[in-house]
Short mmCIF file of C-alpha atoms and ligand atoms in Angstrom, two decimals:
data_model
loop_
_atom_site.label_atom_id
_atom_site.label_comp_id
_atom_site.label_asym_id
_atom_site.label_seq_id
_atom_site.Cartn_x
_atom_site.Cartn_y
_atom_site.Cartn_z
CA MET A 11 -6.07 -10.20 -31.56
CA THR A 12 -7.81 -13.01 -29.61
CA GLN A 13 -10.25 -11.25 -26.88
CA ILE A 14 -9.26 -13.36 -23.48
CA LYS A 15 -11.79 -14.69 -21.71
CA TYR A 16 -11.75 -16.37 -18.27
CA ARG A 17 -15.18 -17.85 -17.10
CA PHE A 18 -16.03 -19.32 -13.08
CA ALA A 19 -17.85 -22.29 -13.35
CA PRO A 20 -19.86 -23.49 -10.29
CA SER A 21 -22.14 -26.74 -10.03
CA PRO A 22 -25.51 -24.84 -8.99
CA THR A 23 -25.39 -27.90 -5.77
CA GLY A 24 -24.71 -25.75 -2.19
CA LYS A 25 -24.21 -22.15 -2.35
CA ILE A 26 -20.82 -20.51 -2.76
CA HIS A 27 -18.41 -21.40 0.15
CA ILE A 28 -14.68 -19.71 0.35
CA GLY A 29 -12.69 -22.07 -1.54
CA ASN A 30 -14.69 -21.68 -4.22
CA VAL A 31 -15.32 -17.93 -4.51
CA ARG A 32 -11.74 -18.23 -4.29
CA THR A 33 -11.57 -19.35 -7.51
CA ALA A 34 -13.91 -16.65 -8.98
CA ILE A 35 -12.66 -13.60 -7.03
CA ILE A 36 -9.17 -14.46 -8.62
CA THR A 37 -10.88 -15.25 -11.73
CA TRP A 38 -12.39 -12.38 -12.40
CA ILE A 39 -8.93 -10.34 -11.34
CA ALA A 40 -6.93 -12.14 -13.61
CA ALA A 41 -9.60 -11.37 -16.67
CA LYS A 42 -9.61 -7.50 -15.95
CA SER A 43 -6.09 -7.50 -15.49
CA MET A 44 -5.75 -8.60 -19.34
CA ASN A 45 -8.20 -6.48 -20.30
CA GLY A 46 -9.98 -9.49 -20.64
CA GLU A 47 -14.26 -10.93 -20.37
CA PHE A 48 -15.34 -12.71 -17.53
CA MET A 49 -18.21 -15.56 -17.90
CA LEU A 50 -20.21 -17.01 -14.93
CA ARG A 51 -21.15 -20.46 -16.57
CA ILE A 52 -23.47 -23.11 -14.59
CA ASP A 53 -22.33 -26.57 -14.82
CA ASP A 54 -25.54 -27.88 -14.01
CA THR A 55 -25.45 -31.23 -16.21
CA ASP A 56 -26.41 -33.33 -13.42
CA LEU A 57 -29.74 -32.33 -12.79
CA GLU A 58 -31.01 -34.80 -9.98
CA ARG A 59 -28.36 -32.70 -7.43
CA SER A 60 -28.25 -29.12 -9.59
CA LYS A 61 -30.93 -26.56 -8.37
CA ASP A 62 -32.20 -23.16 -9.65
CA GLU A 63 -32.05 -21.52 -5.58
CA PHE A 64 -28.09 -21.45 -5.60
CA THR A 65 -28.57 -20.45 -9.13
CA ASP A 66 -30.01 -17.85 -8.04
CA ALA A 67 -27.76 -17.69 -4.49
CA ILE A 68 -24.82 -17.70 -6.72
CA LYS A 69 -25.37 -14.63 -8.84
CA THR A 70 -26.98 -12.94 -5.77
CA ASP A 71 -22.96 -13.77 -4.08
CA LEU A 72 -20.89 -12.88 -7.16
CA THR A 73 -23.00 -9.51 -7.40
CA TRP A 74 -22.47 -8.27 -4.67
CA LEU A 75 -18.97 -8.87 -4.36
CA GLY A 76 -19.04 -7.22 -7.57
CA LEU A 77 -17.92 -9.82 -10.34
CA ASN A 78 -20.16 -9.01 -12.30
CA TRP A 79 -20.36 -11.25 -15.94
CA ASP A 80 -20.17 -10.41 -19.68
CA ASP A 81 -21.26 -14.08 -20.63
CA TYR A 82 -23.52 -16.54 -18.93
CA ALA A 83 -24.80 -19.76 -19.86
CA HIS A 84 -26.46 -23.09 -18.67
CA GLN A 85 -24.46 -26.71 -19.59
CA ARG A 86 -28.24 -27.91 -19.54
CA ASP A 87 -29.22 -25.65 -22.45
CA ARG A 88 -26.80 -26.74 -24.51
CA THR A 89 -27.53 -30.33 -24.89
CA ALA A 90 -28.35 -30.56 -28.60
CA ARG A 91 -24.65 -29.13 -29.27
CA TYR A 92 -23.14 -31.82 -26.34
CA ASP A 93 -25.04 -34.78 -29.26
CA GLU A 94 -23.43 -33.27 -31.97
CA LEU A 95 -19.77 -33.52 -30.56
CA ILE A 96 -20.97 -36.67 -29.39
CA GLN A 97 -21.86 -38.01 -32.23
CA LYS A 98 -18.39 -37.17 -33.47
CA LEU A 99 -16.43 -38.16 -31.42
CA LYS A 100 -17.59 -41.57 -31.38
CA ASP A 101 -17.58 -41.78 -35.45
CA ASP A 102 -13.53 -40.92 -35.18
CA GLY A 103 -13.55 -44.10 -32.74
CA ARG A 104 -12.59 -41.20 -29.31
CA LEU A 105 -16.00 -42.73 -27.52
CA TYR A 106 -16.22 -46.56 -27.38
CA ALA A 107 -19.14 -48.02 -24.99
CA CYS A 108 -18.58 -50.05 -21.72
CA TYR A 109 -20.83 -52.23 -20.27
CA GLU A 110 -18.96 -52.88 -17.29
CA THR A 111 -20.86 -52.81 -13.35
CA SER A 112 -19.15 -50.31 -11.34
CA GLU A 113 -18.98 -54.05 -9.48
CA GLN A 114 -16.90 -55.29 -12.01
CA LEU A 115 -15.10 -52.07 -12.49
CA ASP A 116 -14.09 -52.44 -8.54
CA LEU A 117 -12.97 -56.34 -8.71
CA LYS A 118 -10.33 -55.58 -11.36
CA ARG A 119 -9.28 -52.25 -9.47
CA LYS A 120 -8.96 -54.63 -6.55
CA ALA A 121 -7.08 -57.10 -8.52
CA LEU A 122 -4.53 -54.29 -9.87
CA LEU A 123 -3.37 -53.34 -7.08
CA ASN A 124 -2.68 -56.15 -5.37
CA ALA A 125 -0.69 -56.99 -7.94
CA GLY A 126 1.15 -53.97 -7.61
CA LYS A 127 0.07 -52.11 -10.65
CA PRO A 128 -1.61 -49.14 -10.90
CA PRO A 129 -5.41 -49.78 -11.28
CA MET A 130 -5.92 -48.90 -14.52
CA TYR A 131 -8.91 -49.39 -16.77
CA ASP A 132 -7.73 -52.37 -18.98
CA ARG A 133 -9.96 -51.20 -22.28
CA GLY A 134 -12.08 -54.64 -21.18
CA ALA A 135 -14.62 -53.22 -23.83
CA LEU A 136 -12.71 -52.31 -26.84
CA ASP A 137 -12.16 -56.53 -27.00
CA LEU A 138 -16.13 -57.00 -27.27
CA THR A 139 -17.40 -58.02 -30.89
CA ALA A 140 -20.10 -57.24 -32.91
CA ASP A 141 -22.16 -60.71 -31.33
CA ASP A 142 -20.76 -59.97 -27.62
CA ILE A 143 -22.65 -56.60 -27.90
CA ALA A 144 -25.17 -57.39 -29.08
CA LYS A 145 -25.87 -59.50 -26.82
CA LEU A 146 -25.06 -57.18 -23.94
CA GLU A 147 -27.87 -55.06 -25.44
CA ALA A 148 -30.46 -57.95 -26.04
CA GLU A 149 -30.28 -58.43 -22.00
CA GLY A 150 -31.02 -54.80 -21.45
CA LYS A 151 -27.43 -53.84 -20.88
CA LYS A 152 -27.31 -49.54 -21.21
CA PRO A 153 -23.08 -48.59 -22.13
CA HIS A 154 -21.29 -45.99 -20.25
CA TRP A 155 -18.53 -44.05 -22.87
CA ARG A 156 -14.99 -43.84 -22.13
CA PHE A 157 -13.50 -41.57 -24.14
CA LYS A 158 -10.25 -43.34 -26.19
CA LEU A 159 -6.84 -41.52 -24.95
CA ASN A 160 -3.37 -41.33 -27.26
CA HIS A 161 -1.15 -43.42 -25.37
CA ALA A 162 1.46 -39.91 -25.39
CA PRO A 163 2.91 -37.64 -23.54
CA ILE A 164 0.94 -35.06 -21.83
CA VAL A 165 2.44 -31.88 -21.22
CA TRP A 166 1.45 -27.72 -20.46
CA ASN A 167 2.82 -25.00 -19.30
CA ASP A 168 0.29 -24.18 -16.12
CA LEU A 169 0.67 -20.56 -15.50
CA VAL A 170 0.94 -21.24 -11.60
CA ARG A 171 2.56 -24.47 -11.29
CA GLY A 172 5.25 -24.02 -14.59
CA GLU A 173 5.83 -27.58 -16.99
CA ILE A 174 3.06 -29.88 -16.31
CA LYS A 175 4.11 -34.19 -17.64
CA PHE A 176 1.37 -36.66 -18.11
CA ASP A 177 1.84 -39.90 -19.91
CA GLY A 178 -1.47 -41.06 -21.76
CA SER A 179 -0.31 -44.41 -21.32
CA LEU A 180 -0.68 -44.78 -17.61
CA MET A 181 -3.80 -42.65 -17.29
CA SER A 182 -7.25 -45.22 -17.44
CA ASP A 183 -9.80 -43.53 -20.88
CA PRO A 184 -12.65 -41.24 -18.65
CA VAL A 185 -15.96 -41.86 -19.10
CA LEU A 186 -17.82 -39.06 -19.69
CA ILE A 187 -20.94 -39.79 -21.09
CA ARG A 188 -23.25 -41.77 -17.60
CA GLU A 189 -25.51 -45.27 -18.66
CA ASP A 190 -28.37 -42.85 -19.35
CA GLY A 191 -27.31 -41.25 -21.78
CA SER A 192 -26.21 -37.97 -19.83
CA PRO A 193 -22.88 -36.35 -20.96
CA LEU A 194 -20.92 -35.63 -17.46
CA TYR A 195 -18.84 -32.74 -16.79
CA HIS A 196 -15.56 -33.34 -18.40
CA LEU A 197 -16.95 -33.66 -22.07
CA CYS A 198 -19.68 -30.47 -20.93
CA SER A 199 -16.59 -28.42 -20.01
CA VAL A 200 -14.36 -28.70 -22.88
CA ILE A 201 -17.02 -28.22 -25.09
CA ASP A 202 -18.13 -24.79 -23.58
CA ASP A 203 -14.79 -23.63 -23.50
CA MET A 204 -14.07 -24.24 -26.54
CA ASP A 205 -17.60 -22.85 -27.79
CA PHE A 206 -17.71 -19.57 -25.91
CA GLY A 207 -14.24 -19.05 -26.50
CA ILE A 208 -12.51 -19.50 -23.08
CA THR A 209 -8.66 -18.34 -23.70
CA HIS A 210 -8.12 -19.12 -19.67
CA VAL A 211 -9.28 -21.59 -17.05
CA THR A 212 -8.69 -20.98 -13.37
CA ARG A 213 -9.44 -23.53 -10.86
CA GLY A 214 -8.12 -25.76 -8.22
CA GLU A 215 -5.39 -28.60 -8.34
CA ASP A 216 -7.33 -30.54 -7.64
CA HIS A 217 -8.17 -30.34 -11.30
CA VAL A 218 -5.08 -31.17 -12.26
CA SER A 219 -5.52 -35.19 -13.28
CA ASN A 220 -8.43 -33.90 -15.31
CA THR A 221 -6.79 -31.61 -17.07
CA ALA A 222 -4.71 -33.71 -18.68
CA ALA A 223 -7.71 -35.93 -20.27
CA HIS A 224 -8.97 -32.38 -21.32
CA ILE A 225 -6.05 -31.53 -23.55
CA GLN A 226 -6.51 -34.59 -25.64
CA MET A 227 -9.96 -34.00 -25.67
CA PHE A 228 -10.09 -30.22 -27.54
CA GLU A 229 -7.42 -31.73 -29.25
CA ALA A 230 -9.70 -34.89 -30.36
CA LEU A 231 -12.11 -31.81 -30.85
CA GLY A 232 -10.06 -29.52 -33.51
CA ALA A 233 -9.30 -27.11 -30.83
CA THR A 234 -6.60 -25.44 -27.90
CA PRO A 235 -6.62 -26.01 -25.71
CA PRO A 236 -6.86 -23.01 -22.71
CA GLN A 237 -3.99 -21.71 -21.13
CA MET A 238 -4.80 -23.58 -17.87
CA ALA A 239 -3.82 -22.42 -13.96
CA HIS A 240 -3.51 -24.35 -11.10
CA LEU A 241 -4.47 -22.88 -7.47
CA PRO A 242 -3.02 -24.50 -4.48
CA LEU A 243 -6.48 -24.99 -2.67
CA ILE A 244 -6.05 -23.45 0.45
CA SER A 245 -6.02 -24.61 3.76
CA ASP A 246 -6.84 -23.53 7.63
CA ILE A 247 -4.54 -22.23 9.75
CA ASP A 248 -3.22 -25.18 11.85
CA GLY A 249 -2.27 -26.59 8.56
CA GLY A 250 -4.72 -29.52 8.16
CA LYS A 251 -7.47 -29.51 5.48
CA LEU A 252 -9.98 -27.25 5.16
CA SER A 253 -12.21 -27.63 8.71
CA LYS A 254 -15.44 -28.11 8.36
CA ARG A 255 -16.53 -24.24 9.46
CA LEU A 256 -14.29 -22.37 7.48
CA GLY A 257 -14.76 -25.20 4.57
CA SER A 258 -18.91 -24.77 5.03
CA LEU A 259 -18.65 -21.00 5.19
CA SER A 260 -20.49 -19.34 2.71
CA VAL A 261 -20.75 -16.65 1.52
CA GLU A 262 -23.62 -15.70 2.29
CA ASP A 263 -23.12 -16.30 6.28
CA LEU A 264 -20.23 -13.81 6.42
CA ARG A 265 -22.82 -11.44 4.31
CA GLU A 266 -25.84 -11.76 6.40
CA ASN A 267 -24.62 -13.37 9.57
CA ASP A 268 -21.44 -11.54 9.98
CA GLY A 269 -21.95 -8.36 8.51
CA ILE A 270 -18.64 -8.66 6.21
CA GLU A 271 -18.07 -6.02 3.56
CA PRO A 272 -17.38 -7.76 0.06
CA MET A 273 -13.58 -6.30 0.00
CA ALA A 274 -12.85 -7.96 3.24
CA ILE A 275 -13.19 -10.91 1.34
CA ILE A 276 -11.57 -9.78 -2.39
CA SER A 277 -8.84 -8.52 0.26
CA LEU A 278 -7.67 -11.60 1.90
CA LEU A 279 -8.99 -14.53 -1.03
CA ALA A 280 -6.75 -12.36 -3.93
CA ARG A 281 -3.89 -12.23 -2.16
CA LEU A 282 -3.73 -15.07 -0.21
CA GLY A 283 -1.24 -17.18 -1.45
CA THR A 284 0.58 -14.70 -3.05
CA SER A 285 3.74 -12.82 -3.00
CA ASP A 286 1.95 -9.77 -2.72
CA PRO A 287 1.09 -8.36 1.47
CA ILE A 288 -2.72 -9.25 2.49
CA GLU A 289 -4.12 -5.36 2.85
CA ALA A 290 -7.53 -3.86 3.45
CA TYR A 291 -8.22 -2.31 0.20
CA THR A 292 -11.89 -0.60 -0.17
CA ASN A 293 -11.65 -0.56 -3.97
CA VAL A 294 -10.22 -3.77 -6.03
CA GLN A 295 -8.21 -1.78 -8.90
CA PRO A 296 -5.66 -1.91 -6.77
CA LEU A 297 -5.43 -5.71 -6.64
CA ILE A 298 -6.06 -6.10 -10.58
CA ASP A 299 -2.63 -4.10 -11.29
CA THR A 300 -1.00 -5.84 -9.08
CA PHE A 301 -2.12 -9.44 -10.26
CA ASP A 302 -0.02 -11.88 -11.39
CA PHE A 303 -0.30 -15.47 -11.76
CA THR A 304 3.74 -15.50 -10.94
CA LYS A 305 3.41 -15.00 -7.69
CA PHE A 306 1.15 -17.84 -7.03
CA GLY A 307 3.34 -20.19 -4.41
CA ARG A 308 3.35 -23.63 -5.08
CA GLY A 309 2.50 -24.20 -1.34
CA THR A 310 -0.73 -24.66 0.59
CA PRO A 311 -2.21 -21.11 1.67
CA LYS A 312 -3.26 -21.42 5.05
CA MET A 313 -5.89 -19.16 5.85
CA ASP A 314 -7.23 -18.08 9.29
CA VAL A 315 -10.95 -16.72 8.95
CA ARG A 316 -10.36 -13.59 11.51
CA GLU A 317 -8.13 -11.62 8.79
CA ILE A 318 -11.70 -11.48 7.08
CA GLU A 319 -12.48 -9.71 10.79
CA ARG A 320 -9.16 -8.45 10.75
CA LEU A 321 -9.71 -6.75 7.14
CA ASN A 322 -13.26 -5.88 7.64
CA ALA A 323 -13.41 -3.99 10.51
CA ARG A 324 -10.27 -0.82 8.91
CA ILE A 325 -12.35 -1.04 5.14
CA VAL A 326 -15.55 -0.38 7.80
CA ARG A 327 -13.39 2.67 9.63
CA ASP A 328 -12.73 3.54 5.87
CA MET A 329 -15.69 4.22 4.75
CA ASP A 330 -17.22 7.77 4.23
CA TYR A 331 -21.19 8.18 5.06
CA THR A 332 -22.17 8.59 1.32
CA ASP A 333 -21.13 4.40 1.47
CA VAL A 334 -23.43 3.22 3.35
CA LYS A 335 -25.83 6.12 4.02
CA ASP A 336 -29.08 3.91 1.56
CA ARG A 337 -28.36 0.90 2.95
CA PRO A 338 -31.61 0.39 5.46
CA GLU A 339 -30.59 -0.65 8.44
CA LEU A 340 -28.87 2.64 8.68
CA SER A 341 -32.12 4.52 8.70
CA ASN A 342 -31.55 6.79 11.89
CA ILE A 343 -27.54 7.30 10.95
CA ASP A 344 -26.85 10.81 10.28
CA GLU A 345 -23.49 11.82 8.89
CA ASN A 346 -22.83 13.69 11.85
CA PHE A 347 -22.87 10.35 13.90
CA TRP A 348 -21.05 7.85 11.07
CA ASN A 349 -18.29 10.57 11.41
CA ASN A 350 -17.68 10.31 15.00
CA ILE A 351 -18.46 6.62 15.96
CA ARG A 352 -17.06 4.60 13.01
CA ALA A 353 -13.43 4.47 14.27
CA ASN A 354 -14.71 2.14 16.96
CA LEU A 355 -16.51 -0.03 14.41
CA ASN A 356 -15.79 -3.82 13.22
CA LYS A 357 -19.06 -4.23 10.65
CA VAL A 358 -21.25 -1.38 9.73
CA SER A 359 -24.18 -2.46 11.12
CA ASP A 360 -22.10 -2.54 14.87
CA ILE A 361 -23.28 2.05 14.56
CA ASN A 362 -26.65 1.17 15.43
CA ASP A 363 -25.47 -0.52 18.91
CA TRP A 364 -23.74 2.56 19.65
CA HIS A 365 -26.77 4.69 18.50
CA HIS A 366 -28.16 2.70 21.15
CA VAL A 367 -26.17 4.13 23.80
CA THR A 368 -26.56 7.14 22.79
CA GLN A 369 -30.19 7.35 21.79
CA ASP A 370 -32.05 5.02 24.46
CA THR A 371 -32.00 4.69 28.29
CA ILE A 372 -28.60 2.85 29.48
CA GLU A 373 -27.53 1.46 32.79
CA PRO A 374 -25.02 3.20 33.92
CA CYS A 375 -22.17 0.70 35.64
CA VAL A 376 -20.26 3.35 38.45
CA ALA A 377 -18.74 1.31 41.26
CA ASP A 378 -19.98 3.16 44.67
CA GLU A 379 -17.07 4.66 45.64
CA ASP A 380 -17.59 6.87 42.53
CA LYS A 381 -20.58 8.23 42.95
CA GLU A 382 -19.02 11.66 44.88
CA TYR A 383 -16.59 12.32 42.02
CA ILE A 384 -19.74 11.69 39.42
CA ALA A 385 -21.63 14.52 41.93
CA THR A 386 -18.95 16.78 41.39
CA ALA A 387 -18.79 15.69 37.73
CA LEU A 388 -22.14 17.24 37.32
CA SER A 389 -21.63 20.19 39.06
CA THR A 390 -18.50 21.27 37.69
CA LEU A 391 -20.01 20.59 33.25
CA PRO A 392 -19.43 23.43 31.81
CA ASP A 393 -23.10 25.85 30.75
CA GLY A 394 -23.95 26.10 27.21
CA ASP A 395 -24.03 23.64 23.83
CA ILE A 396 -21.63 20.47 24.37
CA THR A 397 -19.21 20.24 21.76
CA PRO A 398 -15.83 18.37 21.57
CA ASP A 399 -13.49 21.34 22.95
CA THR A 400 -16.12 20.74 26.32
CA TRP A 401 -14.16 17.11 27.45
CA LYS A 402 -10.88 18.91 27.86
CA SER A 403 -12.44 21.91 29.53
CA TRP A 404 -14.67 20.31 32.00
CA THR A 405 -12.34 17.12 32.64
CA GLY A 406 -9.10 19.85 33.68
CA VAL A 407 -11.06 21.24 36.48
CA LEU A 408 -12.40 18.28 37.84
CA LYS A 409 -8.44 16.96 38.16
CA GLU A 410 -8.17 19.56 40.10
CA GLN A 411 -11.12 19.61 41.81
CA SER A 412 -10.76 15.96 42.27
CA GLY A 413 -7.34 14.90 42.71
CA ARG A 414 -8.43 12.25 40.11
CA LYS A 415 -6.19 11.80 37.08
CA GLY A 416 -5.65 9.31 33.88
CA LYS A 417 -8.09 6.33 34.61
CA GLN A 418 -9.12 7.09 37.99
CA LEU A 419 -10.42 10.35 36.66
CA PHE A 420 -11.81 9.01 32.96
CA MET A 421 -13.03 5.85 33.25
CA PRO A 422 -15.96 6.51 36.00
CA LEU A 423 -17.75 9.17 33.48
CA ARG A 424 -17.12 6.81 30.68
CA GLN A 425 -19.28 4.62 33.07
CA ALA A 426 -21.83 7.28 34.21
CA LEU A 427 -22.81 8.63 30.66
CA THR A 428 -22.42 5.31 28.42
CA GLY A 429 -22.21 2.01 30.81
CA MET A 430 -19.74 0.80 29.82
CA ASP A 431 -16.10 0.27 30.10
CA HIS A 432 -14.88 1.12 26.05
CA GLY A 433 -16.26 2.63 23.46
CA PRO A 434 -15.34 5.60 21.17
CA GLU A 435 -13.20 8.80 22.59
CA MET A 436 -15.64 10.19 24.99
CA ASP A 437 -14.70 13.71 23.78
CA LYS A 438 -17.54 12.78 20.54
CA MET A 439 -19.55 11.39 23.04
CA ILE A 440 -20.95 14.23 25.00
CA ALA A 441 -21.19 16.02 21.85
CA LEU A 442 -23.40 12.97 20.88
CA LEU A 443 -25.18 13.20 23.99
CA GLY A 444 -25.92 16.56 24.26
CA ARG A 445 -26.50 18.43 27.71
CA ASP A 446 -29.72 16.99 28.95
CA ARG A 447 -28.94 12.92 27.97
CA THR A 448 -25.24 13.82 30.16
CA VAL A 449 -26.90 15.71 33.04
CA ARG A 450 -29.43 13.31 33.38
CA ARG A 451 -27.19 10.63 33.28
CA LEU A 452 -25.01 11.66 35.76
CA GLU A 453 -27.54 12.39 38.07
CA ARG A 454 -28.76 8.96 37.43
CA ALA A 455 -25.11 7.44 38.45
CA ALA A 456 -24.54 9.92 41.03
CA ALA A 457 -27.62 8.55 43.36
N1 LIG B 18 -18.20 -27.16 -11.67
C1 LIG B 18 -16.86 -27.31 -12.16
C2 LIG B 18 -16.66 -27.67 -10.22
O1 LIG B 18 -17.27 -26.88 -9.85
C3 LIG B 18 -15.49 -26.61 -13.15
C4 LIG B 18 -14.53 -27.07 -12.49
C5 LIG B 18 -13.96 -25.84 -14.02
O2 LIG B 18 -13.25 -25.07 -13.69
O3 LIG B 18 -13.34 -26.83 -14.70
O4 LIG B 18 -15.53 -28.01 -9.83
#
């Protein structure tokens, strides 16, 4: 049986943002759901814009997300192989030299558009004689090379979009080699997919027309094209194009500035645009088990970035102490503290704010008219160690003595003991504060 193999092929020209990490997540989950392999291929043929620091950042992000890879390659290491197959395509007459400048091509395009025709390349270069070419070369002109498409129908069964049809005779021959001799993405991608045994390609629907040309290129190289899955691109919640913030939102930002957990990102992006519900998962297995390309809709999924925060809070509140105890920022937090406070966290590092509230000096924020009440509270605090049970008996007595109930009974105590109007349940808070701090804070608030 053929080994199933998917690949994620980012260009290292920037950080991974929401749009391309979605492709990575879906590709990885699709691979796992078919017991397949996942390859990370760095598309760094554009030597000017590709940077090693971005490759490193991509690897850091994927590793943090848990998207491990079984195979890895850089396109820049494969030039000898590309050259070999370029020669084959030239020998087979599937690559031809073109000498038009970009200005000349622009003029041709405009003329066609003005005449109400599709702006296809007219294959003018195929009419050049050997003499014409010799003359152009003598003038120092360097050619770019186009792939000669077969003027035939191109049909494939897309795993997301169903049957897709293109007409080769209505497509421009794509440029595969630049004037400086370097091959373009299309050619390198097809050669790599062939050489690395890629059986499935998952990418955004902005690549659909590229795929039509790629299919003929696979065939020209004697290979069977992989199965294709083109995902609808996501848009912002208001339905517009991905907004600047969302479009440029990087995985690194989410991790380092927003305190987002990997599974919050994966829970959202694996399911966005599918018929399955978006839920907070703490591990990826249920997403693998339920994955199916047929569940993806054709419409543009709308993404609300606040959904990541909501999922994150749910995931963090479900996390055990063992999941977090080794994080350097949690060195002050013990298991008891984590277990008592986690239900109030939106992100893991919030725990330090609550640690600060319980351990450091706080400003009580009690209204003047409640000060006497706080003094009564101090005098009725039960003797002995404070446990989570203390709260109930204490406030029971206080209720009798003060005649207060509900918010009037509880809020001033919260304000006196935490300096805030909201937070974890007070039975837990006073147990974490301990007797000495509780007494001191009440004394201060009553003064
Ligand atoms: N490097 C290409 C991109 O980032 C890869 C597209 C593909 O998956 O073939 O758009």
